Coordinates of C-alpha atoms in Angstrom, one line a residue:
Chain A
M24 CA 119.4 79.5 130.2
T25 CA 116.6 82.0 127.7
R26 CA 114.9 82.8 130.8
L27 CA 117.6 84.5 132.7
L28 CA 118.4 86.1 129.2
L29 CA 115.2 87.6 128.9
I30 CA 116.1 88.8 132.6
L31 CA 119.4 90.4 132.1
V32 CA 117.8 92.0 129.2
L33 CA 115.1 93.5 131.6
I34 CA 117.8 94.4 134.3
V35 CA 120.2 96.1 131.0
A36 CA 116.7 98.6 129.7
A37 CA 115.8 99.6 133.6
L38 CA 119.3 100.6 134.1
F39 CA 120.1 102.3 131.5
A40 CA 117.0 104.4 131.3
L41 CA 117.8 105.1 134.9
S42 CA 121.4 105.8 133.5
L43 CA 119.6 108.3 131.3
L44 CA 117.5 110.0 134.3
V45 CA 119.9 111.2 136.8
G46 CA 122.0 113.2 136.9
P47 CA 123.0 117.3 138.3
A48 CA 120.9 118.8 135.9
G49 CA 117.8 117.4 137.6
F50 CA 115.2 117.6 134.9
G51 CA 111.7 115.3 135.2
P52 CA 112.0 112.0 133.9
A53 CA 108.6 112.9 131.7
Q54 CA 110.5 116.3 130.7
S55 CA 113.7 114.3 130.1
L56 CA 112.6 111.5 127.5
D57 CA 110.3 113.7 125.7
A58 CA 113.7 116.0 124.7
L59 CA 115.5 112.7 124.0
L60 CA 112.6 111.8 121.8
T61 CA 111.7 115.0 120.4
G62 CA 114.3 117.0 120.8
R63 CA 111.6 120.3 122.4
G64 CA 113.2 121.7 125.2
E65 CA 116.6 123.0 123.0
A66 CA 118.8 122.9 126.5
V67 CA 117.6 119.3 128.3
A68 CA 117.4 118.0 124.7
L69 CA 120.5 119.5 124.3
V70 CA 121.8 117.7 128.0
M71 CA 119.7 114.7 127.1
R72 CA 121.4 113.5 123.3
E73 CA 124.7 114.8 123.9
I74 CA 125.3 113.9 127.4
R75 CA 123.5 111.4 129.0
L76 CA 122.6 109.2 125.6
P77 CA 126.7 108.8 125.0
R78 CA 127.1 108.4 128.5
A79 CA 124.8 105.7 129.2
L80 CA 125.3 104.0 125.8
L81 CA 129.4 103.7 126.7
G82 CA 128.5 102.0 129.8
A83 CA 126.5 99.1 128.8
M84 CA 129.3 98.9 125.5
V85 CA 132.2 98.8 128.2
G86 CA 130.6 96.8 130.8
A87 CA 129.4 94.3 127.5
S88 CA 133.3 93.4 126.3
L89 CA 134.5 93.7 129.7
G90 CA 132.6 91.3 131.3
L91 CA 132.3 89.1 128.6
S92 CA 136.5 89.0 127.5
G93 CA 136.5 88.1 131.3
A94 CA 134.0 85.0 130.6
A95 CA 135.9 84.0 127.5
L96 CA 139.7 84.7 129.0
Q97 CA 138.5 82.9 132.1
G98 CA 136.8 80.2 129.8
Y99 CA 139.4 80.1 128.0
L100 CA 142.5 79.6 130.4
R101 CA 139.9 77.4 133.0
N102 CA 140.6 79.5 136.1
P103 CA 137.5 81.7 137.6
L104 CA 140.1 84.6 138.7
A105 CA 141.4 85.6 135.1
E106 CA 140.0 89.1 134.5
P107 CA 141.7 91.5 131.8
G108 CA 141.9 94.1 134.7
L109 CA 143.7 91.5 137.1
I110 CA 145.7 90.3 134.8
G111 CA 147.3 93.6 133.6
I112 CA 145.5 93.9 130.2
S113 CA 143.2 96.9 131.3
S114 CA 146.6 98.8 132.7
S115 CA 148.6 98.0 129.2
A116 CA 146.1 99.6 127.1
A117 CA 146.1 102.3 129.4
L118 CA 149.7 102.8 128.5
G119 CA 149.4 102.3 125.0
A120 CA 146.5 105.5 125.7
V121 CA 148.1 107.8 127.2
I122 CA 151.5 107.4 125.0
A123 CA 148.9 108.2 122.3
L124 CA 147.6 110.7 124.3
Q125 CA 151.1 112.1 125.9
T126 CA 152.7 112.3 122.3
G127 CA 149.6 114.3 120.4
L128 CA 149.3 111.1 118.5
A129 CA 145.7 111.0 119.1
A130 CA 145.2 114.9 118.3
A131 CA 146.9 113.9 114.9
F132 CA 144.5 111.3 113.8
A133 CA 141.2 110.2 116.0
A134 CA 141.3 106.5 115.8
A135 CA 145.3 105.8 117.1
L136 CA 144.0 106.8 120.4
P137 CA 141.5 103.4 120.2
L138 CA 144.3 101.3 118.2
A139 CA 147.1 102.5 120.8
A140 CA 145.1 100.8 123.3
L141 CA 144.6 97.6 121.7
A142 CA 148.2 97.2 120.5
G143 CA 148.7 97.2 124.4
A144 CA 145.8 95.3 125.3
L145 CA 147.4 93.1 122.3
V146 CA 150.8 92.4 123.8
A147 CA 149.5 91.9 127.5
V148 CA 147.5 89.2 126.3
L149 CA 150.0 87.6 124.4
L150 CA 152.0 87.5 127.3
V151 CA 149.6 86.3 129.5
F152 CA 149.0 83.7 127.5
L153 CA 152.9 82.9 126.9
L154 CA 154.1 83.1 130.6
A155 CA 151.0 80.8 131.9
G156 CA 149.9 79.1 128.9
P157 CA 147.1 77.5 128.5
R158 CA 147.1 74.9 131.1
G159 CA 148.1 77.4 133.5
G160 CA 147.4 77.1 137.1
S161 CA 145.9 80.2 139.0
L162 CA 149.4 80.8 140.6
T163 CA 151.2 81.2 137.1
V164 CA 147.9 83.5 136.1
I165 CA 147.9 86.0 138.7
L166 CA 152.1 86.0 138.5
A167 CA 152.2 86.8 135.1
G168 CA 149.1 89.5 135.8
I169 CA 151.0 91.0 138.4
A170 CA 154.6 90.8 136.4
I171 CA 153.1 92.7 133.4
S172 CA 150.5 94.6 135.8
A173 CA 153.8 95.8 137.4
L174 CA 155.7 96.5 133.9
A175 CA 153.0 98.8 132.1
A176 CA 152.5 100.7 135.7
A177 CA 156.5 101.6 135.6
L178 CA 156.4 102.8 131.6
L179 CA 153.0 104.6 132.8
S180 CA 154.6 106.4 134.8
L181 CA 157.9 107.0 132.9
V182 CA 155.8 108.2 130.4
L183 CA 153.8 110.8 132.7
N184 CA 157.6 111.2 135.1
L185 CA 158.8 112.9 131.5
S186 CA 155.9 114.4 130.7
P187 CA 156.5 118.4 130.1
N188 CA 153.0 119.6 131.0
P189 CA 151.9 118.8 134.6
F190 CA 148.1 119.6 133.6
A191 CA 148.1 116.9 131.6
V192 CA 149.3 114.6 133.8
S193 CA 146.9 115.1 136.6
E194 CA 144.0 114.8 133.5
T195 CA 146.2 111.4 132.3
V196 CA 146.3 110.4 136.0
F197 CA 142.3 111.2 136.5
W198 CA 141.6 109.7 133.2
M199 CA 143.4 106.1 134.6
M200 CA 140.9 105.6 137.4
G201 CA 138.1 105.0 134.8
S202 CA 135.6 107.1 134.2
L203 CA 132.2 107.9 131.7
A204 CA 132.1 111.4 132.8
D205 CA 131.9 114.3 130.1
R206 CA 132.0 111.5 127.2
S207 CA 130.7 112.4 123.8
F208 CA 128.9 110.1 120.8
T209 CA 132.7 110.6 119.2
H210 CA 134.2 108.1 122.0
V211 CA 130.7 105.9 121.1
W212 CA 131.6 106.2 117.6
L213 CA 135.4 106.0 118.0
A214 CA 135.1 102.3 120.3
L215 CA 132.0 100.5 118.9
P216 CA 133.9 99.4 115.7
F217 CA 136.3 98.0 117.3
M218 CA 134.3 96.5 120.6
V219 CA 131.6 94.4 118.0
A220 CA 134.4 93.3 116.2
G221 CA 135.9 91.8 119.0
W222 CA 132.4 90.6 120.6
I223 CA 131.9 89.0 117.5
M224 CA 135.3 87.1 117.4
L225 CA 134.2 86.7 121.6
A226 CA 130.7 85.4 120.6
L227 CA 132.5 82.2 118.2
T228 CA 134.2 80.7 121.2
A229 CA 131.5 79.5 122.8
R230 CA 131.6 76.1 121.7
G231 CA 135.4 75.8 121.9
L232 CA 135.3 76.9 125.4
D233 CA 132.7 74.8 126.0
A234 CA 134.7 71.7 124.8
L235 CA 138.0 73.2 126.6
T236 CA 136.0 72.2 129.4
L237 CA 137.4 68.6 129.0
G238 CA 141.4 69.9 128.6
E239 CA 143.1 70.2 125.5
D240 CA 142.9 67.2 124.0
A241 CA 139.8 65.9 124.5
A242 CA 138.8 69.1 123.1
G243 CA 141.1 68.7 119.9
S244 CA 139.6 65.6 119.1
L245 CA 136.3 66.7 119.6
G246 CA 136.5 68.2 116.0
L247 CA 138.1 71.7 117.4
S248 CA 141.0 74.2 116.5
L249 CA 142.5 75.0 119.2
P250 CA 145.1 77.5 117.2
R251 CA 141.8 79.0 116.2
L252 CA 140.0 79.6 119.6
R253 CA 143.3 80.6 120.7
L254 CA 143.5 82.9 117.8
L255 CA 140.0 84.5 118.6
V256 CA 140.5 84.7 121.7
I257 CA 143.3 86.9 122.0
L258 CA 142.1 89.8 119.3
G259 CA 139.2 89.6 120.8
T260 CA 139.8 90.2 123.7
A261 CA 142.5 92.8 123.1
A262 CA 139.7 94.7 120.6
A263 CA 137.0 95.0 123.2
V264 CA 139.7 95.4 126.4
G265 CA 141.9 98.1 124.7
A266 CA 138.7 99.9 123.4
S267 CA 136.9 100.1 126.9
T268 CA 139.8 101.3 127.8
A269 CA 140.5 104.1 125.2
V270 CA 137.1 105.8 125.8
A271 CA 136.6 105.4 129.8
G272 CA 140.1 104.0 131.3
A273 CA 141.3 101.7 133.3
I274 CA 137.6 100.2 135.1
G275 CA 139.0 97.0 136.9
F276 CA 137.0 93.8 138.7
V277 CA 134.2 93.6 135.9
G278 CA 135.1 90.6 134.0
L279 CA 136.1 89.3 137.4
V280 CA 132.6 89.9 139.4
V281 CA 130.0 88.9 136.9
P282 CA 131.1 85.5 135.2
H283 CA 131.5 84.5 139.1
L284 CA 127.7 86.0 140.1
L285 CA 126.2 84.1 137.1
R286 CA 128.3 81.3 137.1
P287 CA 125.2 79.3 138.8
F288 CA 123.1 80.3 136.8
V289 CA 123.7 78.9 133.6
D290 CA 125.0 75.7 135.0
G291 CA 129.0 76.7 134.6
R292 CA 128.7 76.0 131.0
P293 CA 131.9 78.7 129.6
G294 CA 130.1 78.9 126.5
A295 CA 126.2 80.3 128.2
L296 CA 128.6 82.3 130.4
L297 CA 129.1 84.5 127.3
P298 CA 126.2 86.1 126.2
A299 CA 124.8 86.5 130.0
S300 CA 128.7 87.8 131.4
A301 CA 128.0 90.7 128.4
L302 CA 124.4 91.8 129.9
G303 CA 125.5 91.4 133.3
G304 CA 128.4 93.6 132.1
A305 CA 126.5 96.5 131.2
A306 CA 124.5 96.0 134.2
L307 CA 126.9 95.9 136.9
V308 CA 128.1 99.6 134.4
L309 CA 125.4 101.2 134.1
A310 CA 124.8 100.5 137.5
A311 CA 127.7 101.9 139.0
D312 CA 128.2 104.5 137.2
V313 CA 124.2 105.9 138.4
A314 CA 126.1 105.5 141.8
V315 CA 129.1 107.5 141.5
R316 CA 126.2 110.2 140.3
L317 CA 124.3 109.3 143.3
I318 CA 126.8 109.1 146.0
L319 CA 129.0 111.8 145.8
P320 CA 127.0 114.0 142.9
D321 CA 129.6 117.2 143.0
R322 CA 132.9 115.5 143.6
D323 CA 133.2 113.2 140.0
L324 CA 133.6 110.0 141.8
K325 CA 135.7 107.6 140.0
L326 CA 133.9 104.7 137.8
G327 CA 137.1 102.4 139.0
V328 CA 137.2 103.8 142.2
V329 CA 134.0 102.2 142.9
M330 CA 134.3 99.3 140.8
A331 CA 137.7 98.2 143.0
F332 CA 135.5 98.6 146.3
V333 CA 133.3 96.2 145.0
G334 CA 135.2 93.9 143.2
A335 CA 138.2 93.5 145.6
P336 CA 136.4 92.7 148.7
L337 CA 135.2 89.2 146.2
F338 CA 138.5 88.3 145.0
L339 CA 140.2 88.0 148.1
H340 CA 136.5 85.4 148.8
L341 CA 137.4 83.4 145.8
I342 CA 141.1 83.5 146.3
Y343 CA 140.5 81.6 150.0
K344 CA 137.9 79.5 148.2
T345 CA 140.5 78.7 145.9
R346 CA 142.9 77.9 148.9
R347 CA 140.3 75.7 150.8
A348 CA 139.9 73.9 147.5
T349 CA 143.5 73.0 147.0
A350 CA 144.7 72.7 150.2
Chain B
M29 CA 138.1 46.6 106.6
S30 CA 140.5 48.2 109.4
L31 CA 139.3 50.7 111.8
L32 CA 143.1 52.3 112.6
S33 CA 146.0 51.4 109.9
V34 CA 149.7 52.7 111.3
Q35 CA 152.5 52.3 109.3
T36 CA 156.2 53.2 110.7
L37 CA 155.0 55.7 112.9
T38 CA 157.8 57.6 114.6
V39 CA 157.3 60.0 117.1
M40 CA 160.8 61.7 117.9
R41 CA 161.7 64.1 121.1
G42 CA 165.0 65.7 120.1
E43 CA 167.4 63.0 119.3
C44 CA 165.6 59.8 120.9
P45 CA 162.3 58.2 119.2
V46 CA 159.9 58.3 122.0
V47 CA 157.3 55.7 119.7
D48 CA 159.9 53.8 117.0
H49 CA 158.8 52.7 113.8
V50 CA 155.1 51.6 115.0
S51 CA 153.1 49.5 112.3
F52 CA 149.7 47.5 113.4
D53 CA 146.0 47.5 112.0
V54 CA 142.7 47.4 113.9
G55 CA 139.2 46.3 112.9
P56 CA 136.4 45.9 113.5
G57 CA 134.9 43.9 116.6
E58 CA 138.9 44.0 118.7
C59 CA 139.4 45.3 121.8
V60 CA 142.8 45.4 121.5
G61 CA 145.0 45.9 125.0
L62 CA 147.8 48.5 125.1
I63 CA 150.1 47.6 127.4
G64 CA 153.6 48.0 128.4
P65 CA 155.9 49.9 131.5
N66 CA 155.7 53.6 132.1
G67 CA 157.4 55.6 129.5
A68 CA 156.3 52.5 127.5
G69 CA 155.0 55.2 124.9
K70 CA 151.6 54.2 125.4
T71 CA 150.6 57.8 126.0
T72 CA 152.8 59.0 122.9
L73 CA 151.4 57.3 120.1
F74 CA 147.9 57.7 121.0
R75 CA 148.7 61.6 121.3
A76 CA 150.8 60.6 117.4
L77 CA 148.0 58.4 115.9
L78 CA 145.3 61.7 116.6
G79 CA 147.5 64.3 115.2
F80 CA 148.6 66.0 118.5
L81 CA 152.1 65.3 117.5
D82 CA 154.5 65.5 114.7
A83 CA 155.2 62.7 113.3
T84 CA 156.3 60.1 110.5
G85 CA 155.5 57.3 108.9
R86 CA 152.0 56.6 108.1
C87 CA 148.6 57.0 109.9
D88 CA 145.2 57.3 108.7
L89 CA 143.3 58.8 111.2
R90 CA 146.3 61.6 111.4
D91 CA 145.0 62.3 107.3
R92 CA 141.7 62.6 108.4
D93 CA 140.5 66.4 109.1
A94 CA 139.9 67.7 112.4
R95 CA 135.6 67.1 112.1
A96 CA 136.0 63.9 110.4
R97 CA 138.5 62.0 112.9
A98 CA 136.3 63.5 115.7
H99 CA 133.3 62.1 114.1
H100 CA 135.5 58.3 113.5
A101 CA 137.4 57.6 117.1
A102 CA 136.7 59.2 120.2
W103 CA 139.3 59.8 122.8
L104 CA 139.8 59.2 126.2
P105 CA 142.6 61.3 127.5
Q106 CA 144.7 59.5 130.9
A107 CA 144.3 63.4 132.3
R108 CA 140.9 63.3 133.8
E109 CA 140.1 67.4 133.2
I110 CA 136.7 68.8 134.4
A111 CA 137.6 72.8 134.6
W112 CA 133.5 73.7 135.1
P113 CA 131.2 72.6 138.3
I114 CA 129.0 71.7 134.8
P115 CA 125.9 69.0 135.7
V116 CA 127.0 65.2 134.6
E117 CA 124.3 65.6 131.8
T118 CA 125.6 68.7 130.6
L119 CA 129.5 67.1 130.3
V120 CA 128.4 63.9 128.6
T121 CA 126.4 66.1 126.0
L122 CA 129.9 67.3 125.0
G123 CA 130.8 63.9 123.0
R124 CA 127.6 65.2 120.8
I125 CA 130.1 68.7 119.3
P126 CA 130.5 66.7 116.4
H127 CA 127.8 66.0 115.2
L128 CA 125.6 69.5 115.9
A129 CA 126.0 71.8 113.3
A130 CA 127.1 76.0 114.6
G131 CA 124.7 76.6 116.6
A132 CA 122.5 73.6 116.8
R133 CA 121.2 72.3 119.8
P134 CA 121.4 68.9 120.5
G135 CA 118.9 66.7 118.9
P136 CA 116.6 63.8 119.9
A137 CA 119.0 61.4 118.3
D138 CA 121.9 63.5 120.5
R139 CA 119.3 62.9 123.4
D140 CA 119.4 59.2 123.0
A141 CA 122.8 58.3 122.6
I142 CA 123.9 60.5 125.7
A143 CA 120.5 58.8 127.8
A144 CA 122.4 55.6 126.7
A145 CA 126.4 56.7 128.0
L146 CA 124.6 57.2 130.5
E147 CA 122.6 54.3 131.6
R148 CA 126.2 52.1 130.4
M149 CA 128.2 54.2 132.7
E150 CA 125.7 53.6 135.7
L151 CA 125.6 57.4 135.9
T152 CA 121.4 57.9 135.0
D153 CA 121.3 58.9 139.1
F154 CA 123.9 61.3 138.9
A155 CA 122.8 63.5 136.4
R156 CA 121.8 66.7 137.3
R157 CA 124.7 66.8 139.8
P158 CA 127.5 68.5 139.0
A159 CA 130.5 66.4 138.0
T160 CA 133.2 68.0 139.9
E161 CA 131.4 67.2 143.3
L162 CA 131.5 63.2 142.4
S163 CA 134.6 61.6 143.4
G164 CA 137.6 60.3 141.0
G165 CA 136.5 56.9 140.0
E166 CA 132.6 58.5 139.9
Q167 CA 134.0 61.6 137.8
A168 CA 136.3 58.9 134.7
R169 CA 133.3 57.3 134.6
V170 CA 131.9 60.6 133.4
L171 CA 134.3 61.0 131.4
I172 CA 133.8 57.4 129.8
A173 CA 130.2 58.1 129.4
R174 CA 131.4 61.2 127.1
A175 CA 132.8 59.4 124.9
L176 CA 130.3 56.6 124.5
A177 CA 128.2 59.6 123.4
Q178 CA 130.6 60.3 120.7
D179 CA 129.4 57.7 119.0
T180 CA 132.2 56.5 116.8
P181 CA 133.3 53.5 115.1
L182 CA 137.0 53.3 117.2
I183 CA 137.6 54.4 120.6
L184 CA 141.0 55.4 122.0
A185 CA 140.9 55.5 125.8
D186 CA 144.1 55.9 127.6
E187 CA 144.0 54.1 131.0
P188 CA 140.3 54.7 131.9
V189 CA 140.0 52.6 134.6
A190 CA 142.7 53.3 136.5
G191 CA 141.5 54.7 140.3
L192 CA 138.2 52.9 139.6
D193 CA 137.2 50.4 142.4
P194 CA 136.6 46.7 141.0
A195 CA 133.1 46.6 139.9
H196 CA 133.6 49.8 137.9
Q197 CA 136.9 48.8 136.2
I198 CA 135.3 45.4 135.5
S199 CA 131.6 47.1 134.2
A200 CA 134.0 49.6 132.3
M201 CA 136.2 47.0 130.8
A202 CA 133.1 45.3 129.8
E203 CA 131.5 48.0 128.0
F204 CA 134.4 48.1 125.8
A205 CA 134.3 44.4 125.7
R206 CA 130.7 44.9 124.2
I207 CA 131.3 47.7 122.2
A208 CA 133.9 46.2 119.8
A209 CA 132.0 42.9 119.9
D210 CA 129.3 45.5 118.0
G211 CA 131.1 46.0 115.3
R212 CA 133.2 48.9 116.7
A213 CA 137.0 49.1 117.6
V214 CA 138.3 49.4 120.9
V215 CA 142.0 50.7 121.7
V216 CA 142.3 50.6 125.4
S217 CA 146.0 51.3 127.0
L218 CA 145.9 49.2 130.4
H219 CA 148.3 48.8 133.8
D220 CA 146.7 46.0 135.0
L221 CA 147.0 43.0 132.9
G222 CA 144.9 40.6 134.8
L223 CA 142.2 42.9 133.3
A224 CA 143.9 43.1 130.2
A225 CA 144.0 39.3 129.7
R226 CA 140.5 38.8 129.9
Y227 CA 138.5 41.6 128.4
C228 CA 140.7 42.4 125.4
T229 CA 141.1 40.3 122.2
R230 CA 144.1 41.3 121.6
L231 CA 147.7 42.3 122.8
I232 CA 150.1 45.0 122.2
L233 CA 153.2 44.7 124.0
M234 CA 155.1 48.4 123.9
H235 CA 158.6 48.3 125.3
R236 CA 160.7 51.7 124.9
G237 CA 158.5 52.7 121.9
R238 CA 158.7 49.8 120.5
I239 CA 156.1 47.0 119.7
E240 CA 157.3 44.2 121.6
A241 CA 154.6 41.4 120.3
D242 CA 151.0 41.4 119.1
G243 CA 148.4 39.2 119.7
P244 CA 145.9 37.7 121.1
P245 CA 146.8 37.6 124.9
R246 CA 148.1 33.8 125.9
D247 CA 150.8 34.8 123.2
V248 CA 152.0 38.3 124.5
L249 CA 151.8 37.7 128.1
T250 CA 154.5 34.8 127.7
P251 CA 157.0 34.2 130.8
D252 CA 159.7 35.4 128.5
N253 CA 157.8 39.2 127.2
L254 CA 156.9 39.3 131.4
A255 CA 160.4 39.0 132.2
R256 CA 162.0 40.6 129.6
V257 CA 159.6 43.7 129.3
F258 CA 158.1 44.6 132.8
G259 CA 160.4 42.4 134.9
V260 CA 157.6 40.1 136.8
S261 CA 156.7 36.6 136.8
A262 CA 152.8 35.4 136.3
Y263 CA 150.5 32.5 137.3
M264 CA 148.1 32.2 134.5
L265 CA 145.4 29.6 134.0
E266 CA 142.8 29.3 130.8
T267 CA 139.8 28.5 132.7
E268 CA 135.6 29.1 131.6
A269 CA 135.4 32.2 132.7
G270 CA 138.8 33.4 130.7
L271 CA 142.3 34.3 130.7
V272 CA 143.1 34.2 134.6
F273 CA 146.5 36.2 134.6
Q274 CA 147.7 37.5 138.4
P275 CA 151.4 39.0 138.0
M276 CA 153.0 36.4 140.7
G277 CA 157.4 38.2 141.7
V278 CA 159.4 40.5 140.3
V279 CA 162.4 39.0 138.2
P280 CA 165.7 39.9 139.2

């Protein structure tokens, strides 16, 4: 367990360094790190400190938030298919963010963007819990997610449809595909407080999620407060996913892929899966963000698109496995 | 000294009382069998005792806060849920949660309780296997071991032996009887009246939410009670090995 976390920390550190060193400017590694640490070489230092460092930081933060939220949602709903992107939380957060952008609220007041995204995410989590119930089977959870995603997509289309400015529309559409390109420290500071709050809340659910393996009644008889656990999962997920979506757009499948891959290494324990998934999510998003820069360096390939290519086949595989298990 | 004290406990579902003015006390040394036909209110009574349902009347277990309750009573629900492929030993460790401080790892006392619970349920050889890969009966034993590891003065179990093979039904009931004989108490709901007659020191017969009879097995399993509540007749014999009970026919 400790060894797994150590290995994951090393992987995240390596990918973080790689993310700092890959980019169109083409500096040498020694020159880049020197500029980053000492500030020598003005242009290089500027690129390193104002473009690549915030991009790498956001990659790690967004990945950790999405991985952690996925693991917590799966643990709470006791369903390996629950994921912020698939059950409509990311798209609802995107809806909130787009409303803040289109109404000019985000321009008037910087925290409006993450707050609006958080509100969108909160509504979606509440709806999923309400529709699927904490005991909801795979089918109910996925159906609730489809309904919420469809509603969020319709409302997003409506906002874009009614938008008076065609440039803002195309910008928003690209933003929604999810990307870490051209982000600055403003985005880091905007998202960090909400993410940290979400991480703390989700970290506090570990023992409760372990107990919930036995069902709600058994968990309750072990001295666990289910209302407190539910509140922590709802608010923690909304804060983490809302802030991620506000700065990076909708990036799906991280919360599905990472817990699925890491579950065997923590003996299936949902509590131990939380820190592992946070680190795994950071590694996956950093790796994908390096990949988009290497695959098509001059076409601005979107991170959300790459993640969907990785995640969707795995999702199909999981559905196939679930079907076989219940057949 | 009593380990569980219940006075006029009533649970309503809409207008209809599902548990109706139920009163009883359970003391150390008692292995109480809760019997009654389907829908008699056994599960509802258990859940009300643990504070999971709104109820009127008094129950000392309900009055405790969640943590104190977890130290006093272990609860084995009828639904055998194991959501993730957790190894058997790790699952049994969940029973130690009430004894662990926030963030603490299981210590020597916890490990002893876990090893003892695994041994009593004959699960030591399964300790490393994922619980979800075991058969239904084996999973039931794993969950019983989890409740034993909680190491509480009182154990409440809702049909713990349903679906077990005869040998493990007998060993599980013998284990409950032994725990009671150690000075603790067990309340277990059962449909197998033969097991109830043989291993319980006392039976509580429920019918339509009320307690119809409460006492030693031979006083509760009377032909009149059996015909009225279960609609069956039975053969009963006092032997050297204990009371032998076998339902024989349906009473019209």
